[in-house]
PDB file of C-alpha atoms in Angstrom:
ATOM      1  CA  MET A   1      49.682  12.716  28.483  1.00 51.00           C
ATOM      2  CA  ALA A   2      46.633  10.818  27.024  1.00 60.00           C
ATOM      3  CA  VAL A   3      48.033  10.526  23.545  1.00 61.00           C
ATOM      4  CA  ASP A   4      51.056   8.592  24.956  1.00 75.00           C
ATOM      5  CA  ALA A   5      48.557   6.240  26.594  1.00 75.00           C
ATOM      6  CA  TYR A   6      46.864   5.916  23.185  1.00 82.00           C
ATOM      7  CA  GLU A   7      50.216   5.034  21.425  1.00 85.00           C
ATOM      8  CA  GLY A   8      51.038   2.707  24.314  1.00 85.00           C
ATOM      9  CA  GLY A   9      47.855   0.639  23.873  1.00 86.00           C
ATOM     10  CA  LEU A  10      48.765   0.285  20.259  1.00 87.00           C
ATOM     11  CA  ARG A  11      52.182  -1.141  21.311  1.00 88.00           C
ATOM     12  CA  ARG A  12      50.597  -3.637  24.064  1.00 88.00           C
ATOM     13  CA  LEU A  13      47.865  -4.605  21.372  1.00 85.00           C
ATOM     14  CA  GLU A  14      50.356  -6.248  19.163  1.00 81.00           C
ATOM     15  CA  GLY A  15      51.276  -8.462  22.097  1.00 82.00           C
ATOM     16  CA  ALA A  16      47.774  -9.334  23.625  1.00 85.00           C
ATOM     17  CA  ALA A  17      47.391 -13.031  22.587  1.00 81.00           C
ATOM     18  CA  THR A  18      43.681 -13.431  24.074  1.00 90.00           C
ATOM     19  CA  VAL A  19      40.593 -11.623  24.035  1.00 94.00           C
ATOM     20  CA  ALA A  20      41.072 -10.555  27.840  1.00 94.00           C
ATOM     21  CA  GLY A  21      44.393  -9.302  26.897  1.00 94.00           C
ATOM     22  CA  VAL A  22      42.864  -7.229  24.497  1.00 93.00           C
ATOM     23  CA  LEU A  23      39.916  -6.003  26.886  1.00 95.00           C
ATOM     24  CA  ALA A  24      42.574  -5.330  29.533  1.00 94.00           C
ATOM     25  CA  VAL A  25      44.389  -2.755  27.156  1.00 93.00           C
ATOM     26  CA  LEU A  26      41.230  -0.963  25.987  1.00 93.00           C
ATOM     27  CA  ASP A  27      40.127  -0.328  29.794  1.00 94.00           C
ATOM     28  CA  VAL A  28      43.789   1.308  30.185  1.00 92.00           C
ATOM     29  CA  VAL A  29      43.157   3.437  27.231  1.00 92.00           C
ATOM     30  CA  THR A  30      39.597   4.440  28.035  1.00 91.00           C
ATOM     31  CA  GLU A  31      40.744   5.280  31.577  1.00 92.00           C
ATOM     32  CA  ALA A  32      43.127   7.441  30.013  1.00 90.00           C
ATOM     33  CA  VAL A  33      40.477   9.025  28.062  1.00 88.00           C
ATOM     34  CA  VAL A  34      38.346  10.082  31.087  1.00 88.00           C
ATOM     35  CA  GLU A  35      41.909  11.401  32.727  1.00 89.00           C
ATOM     36  CA  GLN A  36      42.495  13.736  30.008  1.00 85.00           C
ATOM     37  CA  SER A  37      38.787  14.866  29.785  1.00 82.00           C
ATOM     38  CA  PRO A  38      36.684  14.414  32.926  1.00 84.00           C
ATOM     39  CA  CYS A  39      33.876  15.567  31.066  1.00 80.00           C
ATOM     40  CA  MET A  40      33.755  11.843  29.212  1.00 80.00           C
ATOM     41  CA  THR A  41      32.943  10.231  32.610  1.00 85.00           C
ATOM     42  CA  CYS A  42      29.594   8.255  32.489  1.00 86.00           C
ATOM     43  CA  VAL A  43      26.660   9.492  34.042  1.00 82.00           C
ATOM     44  CA  PRO A  44      26.161   7.656  37.359  1.00 84.00           C
ATOM     45  CA  GLY A  45      22.887   5.371  36.847  1.00 87.00           C
ATOM     46  CA  CYS A  46      22.846   5.922  33.324  1.00 88.00           C
ATOM     47  CA  SER A  47      22.317   2.495  31.148  1.00 92.00           C
ATOM     48  CA  ASP A  48      21.461   4.130  27.798  1.00 89.00           C
ATOM     49  CA  CYS A  49      23.852   2.050  26.003  1.00 90.00           C
ATOM     50  CA  CYS A  50      22.878  -1.249  27.350  1.00 94.00           C
ATOM     51  CA  HIS A  51      19.617  -0.566  25.310  1.00 93.00           C
ATOM     52  CA  HIS A  52      21.755  -0.842  21.902  1.00 90.00           C
ATOM     53  CA  GLN A  53      22.339  -4.101  20.222  1.00 89.00           C
ATOM     54  CA  VAL A  54      25.811  -4.981  20.938  1.00 92.00           C
ATOM     55  CA  LEU A  55      27.415  -7.622  18.419  1.00 94.00           C
ATOM     56  CA  ALA A  56      30.074  -9.826  19.934  1.00 97.00           C
ATOM     57  CA  GLY A  57      32.262 -12.225  18.340  1.00 96.00           C
ATOM     58  CA  PHE A  58      32.836 -15.597  19.087  1.00 97.00           C
ATOM     59  CA  GLY A  59      35.911 -14.998  20.988  1.00 96.00           C
ATOM     60  CA  GLU A  60      34.347 -12.328  23.282  1.00 97.00           C
ATOM     61  CA  TRP A  61      31.313 -14.635  23.806  1.00 98.00           C
ATOM     62  CA  GLN A  62      33.627 -17.534  25.082  1.00 97.00           C
ATOM     63  CA  HIS A  63      35.216 -14.728  27.218  1.00 97.00           C
ATOM     64  CA  VAL A  64      31.363 -13.862  28.541  1.00 98.00           C
ATOM     65  CA  LEU A  65      30.280 -17.243  28.776  1.00 98.00           C
ATOM     66  CA  ALA A  66      33.015 -18.412  31.038  1.00 98.00           C
ATOM     67  CA  TYR A  67      32.699 -15.325  33.336  1.00 98.00           C
ATOM     68  CA  VAL A  68      28.835 -16.371  33.585  1.00 99.00           C
ATOM     69  CA  HIS A  69      29.654 -19.728  34.807  1.00 98.00           C
ATOM     70  CA  ALA A  70      31.990 -18.641  37.129  1.00 98.00           C
ATOM     71  CA  HIS A  71      29.926 -15.624  38.683  1.00 98.00           C
ATOM     72  CA  LEU A  72      26.178 -16.245  38.021  1.00 98.00           C
ATOM     73  CA  THR A  73      24.159 -18.752  39.989  1.00 98.00           C
ATOM     74  CA  PRO A  74      22.145 -21.374  38.178  1.00 98.00           C
ATOM     75  CA  ASP A  75      18.841 -18.977  38.876  1.00 99.00           C
ATOM     76  CA  ALA A  76      20.595 -15.852  37.574  1.00 98.00           C
ATOM     77  CA  GLN A  77      21.447 -17.907  34.535  1.00 99.00           C
ATOM     78  CA  ARG A  78      17.879 -19.205  34.164  1.00 99.00           C
ATOM     79  CA  ALA A  79      16.782 -15.599  34.704  1.00 99.00           C
ATOM     80  CA  LEU A  80      18.993 -14.371  31.873  1.00 99.00           C
ATOM     81  CA  VAL A  81      17.932 -16.784  29.564  1.00 99.00           C
ATOM     82  CA  MET A  82      14.220 -16.014  30.104  1.00 98.00           C
ATOM     83  CA  ARG A  83      15.073 -12.306  29.493  1.00 98.00           C
ATOM     84  CA  ALA A  84      16.351 -13.325  26.246  1.00 98.00           C
ATOM     85  CA  GLU A  85      13.659 -15.483  25.473  1.00 98.00           C
ATOM     86  CA  ALA A  86      11.256 -12.501  26.008  1.00 97.00           C
ATOM     87  CA  LEU A  87      13.221 -10.257  23.558  1.00 96.00           C
ATOM     88  CA  LEU A  88      12.781 -13.325  21.054  1.00 96.00           C
ATOM     89  CA  ALA A  89       9.105 -13.321  21.617  1.00 96.00           C
ATOM     90  CA  ASP A  90       8.499  -9.780  20.956  1.00 94.00           C
ATOM     91  CA  PRO A  91       7.509  -9.909  17.176  1.00 91.00           C
ATOM     92  CA  ARG A  92       8.367  -6.231  16.367  1.00 88.00           C
ATOM     93  CA  GLY A  93      11.471  -6.321  18.429  1.00 91.00           C
ATOM     94  CA  ALA A  94      15.148  -6.034  17.401  1.00 93.00           C
ATOM     95  CA  VAL A  95      15.869  -9.847  18.015  1.00 94.00           C
ATOM     96  CA  ALA A  96      12.946 -10.905  15.930  1.00 93.00           C
ATOM     97  CA  ALA A  97      14.060  -8.751  13.448  1.00 93.00           C
ATOM     98  CA  TRP A  98      17.446 -10.120  13.440  1.00 96.00           C
ATOM     99  CA  LEU A  99      16.270 -13.886  12.729  1.00 96.00           C
ATOM    100  CA  LYS A 100      15.207 -12.500   9.104  1.00 94.00           C
ATOM    101  CA  LEU A 101      18.825 -12.120   8.280  1.00 96.00           C
ATOM    102  CA  ARG A 102      18.900 -15.942   8.123  1.00 94.00           C
ATOM    103  CA  ASP A 103      16.897 -15.886   4.757  1.00 93.00           C
ATOM    104  CA  LYS A 104      18.574 -12.857   3.307  1.00 95.00           C
ATOM    105  CA  ASP A 105      21.815 -12.745   1.079  1.00 95.00           C
ATOM    106  CA  PRO A 106      24.175 -10.789   2.652  1.00 94.00           C
ATOM    107  CA  ARG A 107      25.309  -9.167  -0.616  1.00 93.00           C
ATOM    108  CA  THR A 108      22.192  -7.462  -0.818  1.00 95.00           C
ATOM    109  CA  ARG A 109      20.587  -4.113  -0.036  1.00 95.00           C
ATOM    110  CA  ALA A 110      17.558  -6.110   1.750  1.00 94.00           C
ATOM    111  CA  TYR A 111      20.081  -7.583   4.075  1.00 94.00           C
ATOM    112  CA  LEU A 112      21.706  -4.459   4.660  1.00 93.00           C
ATOM    113  CA  ARG A 113      18.375  -2.626   5.410  1.00 92.00           C
ATOM    114  CA  ALA A 114      17.585  -5.497   7.769  1.00 92.00           C
ATOM    115  CA  PHE A 115      20.880  -5.211   9.507  1.00 93.00           C
ATOM    116  CA  ASN A 116      21.033  -1.582   9.852  1.00 91.00           C
ATOM    117  CA  ARG A 117      17.157  -1.547  11.382  1.00 90.00           C
ATOM    118  CA  VAL A 118      18.609  -3.893  14.113  1.00 93.00           C
ATOM    119  CA  VAL A 119      21.718  -2.330  15.209  1.00 88.00           C
ATOM    120  CA  GLU A 120      20.124   1.118  14.885  1.00 87.00           C
ATOM    121  CA  ASN A 121      17.777   0.257  17.490  1.00 86.00           C
ATOM    122  CA  VAL A 122      18.124   1.975  20.943  1.00 83.00           C
ATOM    123  CA  SER A 123      15.170   0.555  22.878  1.00 87.00           C
ATOM    124  CA  THR A 124      16.114  -3.104  23.260  1.00 92.00           C
ATOM    125  CA  PRO A 125      17.588  -3.928  26.728  1.00 94.00           C
ATOM    126  CA  CYS A 126      20.559  -6.276  27.222  1.00 97.00           C
ATOM    127  CA  PRO A 127      19.571  -9.285  28.704  1.00 98.00           C
ATOM    128  CA  PHE A 128      22.451  -8.972  31.031  1.00 98.00           C
ATOM    129  CA  LEU A 129      21.181  -5.771  32.488  1.00 97.00           C
ATOM    130  CA  VAL A 130      19.772  -6.108  35.918  1.00 97.00           C
ATOM    131  CA  GLU A 131      18.197  -3.754  37.695  1.00 95.00           C
ATOM    132  CA  GLY A 132      20.138  -0.969  35.426  1.00 94.00           C
ATOM    133  CA  ARG A 133      23.464  -2.493  36.154  1.00 95.00           C
ATOM    134  CA  CYS A 134      25.741  -4.839  33.864  1.00 97.00           C
ATOM    135  CA  SER A 135      25.640  -8.128  35.304  1.00 98.00           C
ATOM    136  CA  ILE A 136      28.827  -9.300  33.588  1.00 98.00           C
ATOM    137  CA  TYR A 137      30.740  -5.852  33.600  1.00 97.00           C
ATOM    138  CA  PRO A 138      34.197  -7.142  34.122  1.00 97.00           C
ATOM    139  CA  ALA A 139      33.590  -9.201  31.054  1.00 98.00           C
ATOM    140  CA  ARG A 140      31.567  -7.280  28.881  1.00 97.00           C
ATOM    141  CA  PRO A 141      32.434  -6.974  25.094  1.00 97.00           C
ATOM    142  CA  ALA A 142      34.859  -4.493  23.508  1.00 95.00           C
ATOM    143  CA  ILE A 143      32.648  -2.264  22.008  1.00 93.00           C
ATOM    144  CA  CYS A 144      30.820  -1.783  25.517  1.00 94.00           C
ATOM    145  CA  ARG A 145      34.160  -0.257  26.703  1.00 94.00           C
ATOM    146  CA  ALA A 146      34.776   1.762  23.800  1.00 90.00           C
ATOM    147  CA  TYR A 147      31.441   3.428  23.550  1.00 88.00           C
ATOM    148  CA  GLY A 148      31.423   7.070  24.172  1.00 83.00           C
ATOM    149  CA  ARG A 149      35.050   7.345  24.644  1.00 82.00           C
ATOM    150  CA  MET A 150      36.590   6.405  21.412  1.00 83.00           C
ATOM    151  CA  MET A 151      36.397   7.099  17.827  1.00 81.00           C
ATOM    152  CA  ARG A 152      34.955   4.338  15.541  1.00 81.00           C
ATOM    153  CA  THR A 153      37.100   5.275  12.537  1.00 78.00           C
ATOM    154  CA  GLU A 154      39.422   7.990  11.985  1.00 74.00           C
ATOM    155  CA  ARG A 155      36.434   9.969  10.778  1.00 72.00           C
ATOM    156  CA  SER A 156      33.467   8.922  12.907  1.00 71.00           C
ATOM    157  CA  ALA A 157      32.822   8.743  16.784  1.00 68.00           C
ATOM    158  CA  TYR A 158      30.908   6.522  19.347  1.00 67.00           C
ATOM    159  CA  TYR A 159      29.406   9.458  20.742  1.00 70.00           C
ATOM    160  CA  CYS A 160      27.158   8.758  23.835  1.00 78.00           C
ATOM    161  CA  THR A 161      24.468  11.539  23.889  1.00 79.00           C
ATOM    162  CA  ARG A 162      24.589  12.150  27.363  1.00 79.00           C
ATOM    163  CA  ILE A 163      28.604  12.202  27.365  1.00 78.00           C
ATOM    164  CA  LEU A 164      28.366  14.595  24.278  1.00 76.00           C
ATOM    165  CA  ALA A 165      26.367  16.909  26.148  1.00 77.00           C
ATOM    166  CA  ASN A 166      29.067  17.225  28.875  1.00 77.00           C
ATOM    167  CA  MET A 167      31.858  17.604  26.193  1.00 74.00           C
ATOM    168  CA  GLN A 168      30.195  20.385  24.225  1.00 75.00           C
ATOM    169  CA  ARG A 169      29.844  22.368  27.874  1.00 78.00           C
ATOM    170  CA  ALA A 170      33.494  21.426  28.522  1.00 70.00           C
ATOM    171  CA  GLY A 171      34.651  23.091  25.430  1.00 70.00           C
ATOM    172  CA  PRO A 172      35.254  22.744  21.231  1.00 70.00           C
ATOM    173  CA  LEU A 173      34.942  18.898  20.408  1.00 66.00           C
ATOM    174  CA  ASP A 174      37.874  19.697  17.935  1.00 68.00           C
ATOM    175  CA  ALA A 175      40.294  20.241  20.921  1.00 67.00           C
ATOM    176  CA  LEU A 176      39.894  16.497  22.028  1.00 74.00           C
ATOM    177  CA  GLU A 177      42.150  13.790  20.981  1.00 80.00           C
ATOM    178  CA  LEU A 178      40.544  10.133  20.906  1.00 83.00           C
ATOM    179  CA  PRO A 179      41.680   6.548  20.281  1.00 86.00           C
ATOM    180  CA  VAL A 180      40.398   4.774  17.537  1.00 88.00           C
ATOM    181  CA  PHE A 181      38.468   1.449  18.088  1.00 89.00           C
ATOM    182  CA  GLN A 182      39.304  -0.109  14.844  1.00 89.00           C
ATOM    183  CA  PRO A 183      42.724  -1.751  15.651  1.00 90.00           C
ATOM    184  CA  TYR A 184      41.216  -3.211  18.982  1.00 91.00           C
ATOM    185  CA  HIS A 185      38.246  -4.704  17.509  1.00 92.00           C
ATOM    186  CA  ARG A 186      40.057  -6.116  14.511  1.00 91.00           C
ATOM    187  CA  VAL A 187      42.228  -7.914  17.295  1.00 91.00           C
ATOM    188  CA  VAL A 188      39.404  -9.043  18.937  1.00 92.00           C
ATOM    189  CA  LEU A 189      37.476 -10.525  15.872  1.00 92.00           C
ATOM    190  CA  ARG A 190      40.552 -11.847  14.061  1.00 89.00           C
ATOM    191  CA  GLN A 191      40.942 -15.465  13.162  1.00 87.00           C
ATOM    192  CA  ALA A 192      44.058 -17.235  12.867  1.00 79.00           C
ATOM    193  CA  ASP A 193      44.006 -17.081   9.115  1.00 85.00           C
ATOM    194  CA  GLY A 194      43.733 -13.262   9.225  1.00 85.00           C
ATOM    195  CA  SER A 195      40.124 -13.241   8.560  1.00 90.00           C
ATOM    196  CA  LEU A 196      37.169 -11.496  10.766  1.00 92.00           C
ATOM    197  CA  ASP A 197      35.046 -13.976  12.850  1.00 95.00           C
ATOM    198  CA  GLU A 198      31.428 -14.548  13.083  1.00 96.00           C
ATOM    199  CA  VAL A 199      29.396 -12.211  15.269  1.00 96.00           C
ATOM    200  CA  ASN A 200      25.935 -12.294  16.678  1.00 97.00           C
ATOM    201  CA  LEU A 201      23.654 -10.434  19.256  1.00 97.00           C
ATOM    202  CA  LEU A 202      24.117 -10.958  22.666  1.00 98.00           C
ATOM    203  CA  PRO A 203      20.556 -12.315  22.992  1.00 98.00           C
ATOM    204  CA  ILE A 204      21.366 -14.705  19.935  1.00 98.00           C
ATOM    205  CA  TRP A 205      24.482 -16.137  22.007  1.00 98.00           C
ATOM    206  CA  ILE A 206      22.639 -16.949  24.995  1.00 98.00           C
ATOM    207  CA  LEU A 207      19.576 -18.590  23.121  1.00 98.00           C
ATOM    208  CA  ALA A 208      21.883 -20.657  21.349  1.00 98.00           C
ATOM    209  CA  HIS A 209      23.559 -21.982  24.661  1.00 98.00           C
ATOM    210  CA  ARG A 210      20.321 -22.940  26.277  1.00 98.00           C
ATOM    211  CA  ALA A 211      20.480 -25.837  28.473  1.00 98.00           C
ATOM    212  CA  PRO A 212      17.596 -28.382  29.114  1.00 97.00           C
ATOM    213  CA  ASP A 213      17.382 -27.077  32.596  1.00 98.00           C
ATOM    214  CA  GLY A 214      17.036 -23.642  31.649  1.00 98.00           C
ATOM    215  CA  THR A 215      20.605 -22.539  32.212  1.00 98.00           C
ATOM    216  CA  LEU A 216      23.395 -21.927  29.841  1.00 99.00           C
ATOM    217  CA  ARG A 217      25.373 -24.766  28.494  1.00 97.00           C
ATOM    218  CA  SER A 218      29.254 -24.651  29.699  1.00 94.00           C
ATOM    219  CA  GLY A 219      31.803 -24.641  26.734  1.00 93.00           C
ATOM    220  CA  ALA A 220      31.131 -21.817  23.855  1.00 96.00           C
ATOM    221  CA  GLN A 221      29.953 -23.146  20.382  1.00 96.00           C
ATOM    222  CA  ARG A 222      29.511 -21.637  17.336  1.00 97.00           C
ATOM    223  CA  VAL A 223      26.087 -20.927  15.902  1.00 96.00           C
ATOM    224  CA  ASP A 224      24.746 -23.771  14.204  1.00 96.00           C
ATOM    225  CA  PRO A 225      23.809 -22.893  10.491  1.00 94.00           C
ATOM    226  CA  ALA A 226      20.918 -25.259  10.686  1.00 95.00           C
ATOM    227  CA  SER A 227      19.415 -23.375  13.689  1.00 96.00           C
ATOM    228  CA  PRO A 228      16.812 -20.865  13.495  1.00 95.00           C
ATOM    229  CA  PHE A 229      19.607 -18.242  13.970  1.00 97.00           C
ATOM    230  CA  PRO A 230      21.625 -16.508  11.643  1.00 96.00           C
ATOM    231  CA  VAL A 231      25.347 -16.716  11.254  1.00 96.00           C
ATOM    232  CA  VAL A 232      26.881 -13.324  10.574  1.00 96.00           C
ATOM    233  CA  ASP A 233      30.357 -12.560   9.314  1.00 94.00           C
ATOM    234  CA  GLY A 234      32.459 -10.284  11.319  1.00 93.00           C
ATOM    235  CA  TYR A 235      32.607  -7.834   8.647  1.00 90.00           C
ATOM    236  CA  TRP A 236      29.304  -6.500   9.568  1.00 90.00           C
ATOM    237  CA  SER A 237      30.487  -5.680  12.952  1.00 87.00           C
ATOM    238  CA  TYR A 238      33.780  -4.352  11.974  1.00 78.00           C
ATOM    239  CA  ASP A 239      33.884  -0.530  10.672  1.00 67.00           C
ATOM    240  CA  ASP A 240      36.127  -0.438   7.723  1.00 58.00           C
ATOM    241  CA  ASP A 241      35.390   2.889   5.881  1.00 53.00           C
TER     242      ASP A 241
END
């Protein structure tokens, strides 16, 4: 049963020592969701969720960057950087709006409003999206794996609009039992002292790692507080309601 797989995932999560380990457990759990409810299979060719703004933790970025250097050619890396730069250059875009967080106090409503404007944006393509496909699919962040197939928390879901339509045709939503993303996300973001690590938009991680030759620097580094980019606490990415 899928519920057994969900419980098994939580047990395996306790022993997951790396981001890659957590992502592997997530894949097993989301595959169980689709096996239980085929209506939750992604629509072929759809990349709607790739136009949302993904917040990735530093550990996730390390995982992505290692994949980029192992699998993307220098020319592909330059094209990636150029796509991120194009997003930054759009004065009305989500990435430009994100930079404004740097000058706001995270304790204020102004910060919350600015943050929500960015994460609620659903029209900005991920720079890793190439010809409608994810170019880092095996290394994609945790939220990309959970979206549309897991509950965010016990009370709210990550519903994909297209999958939701299929679910409604298949039967009552209350009959579906879905795993909760929170425990997995906490492990992905958790630091040694138990606090949540910093997060950032994928375009920002890319821009913060530009090399002089237009590729990406090897060796992930945290966002420099003196840079134009905001350093965002993992609290803002972790749903805790």
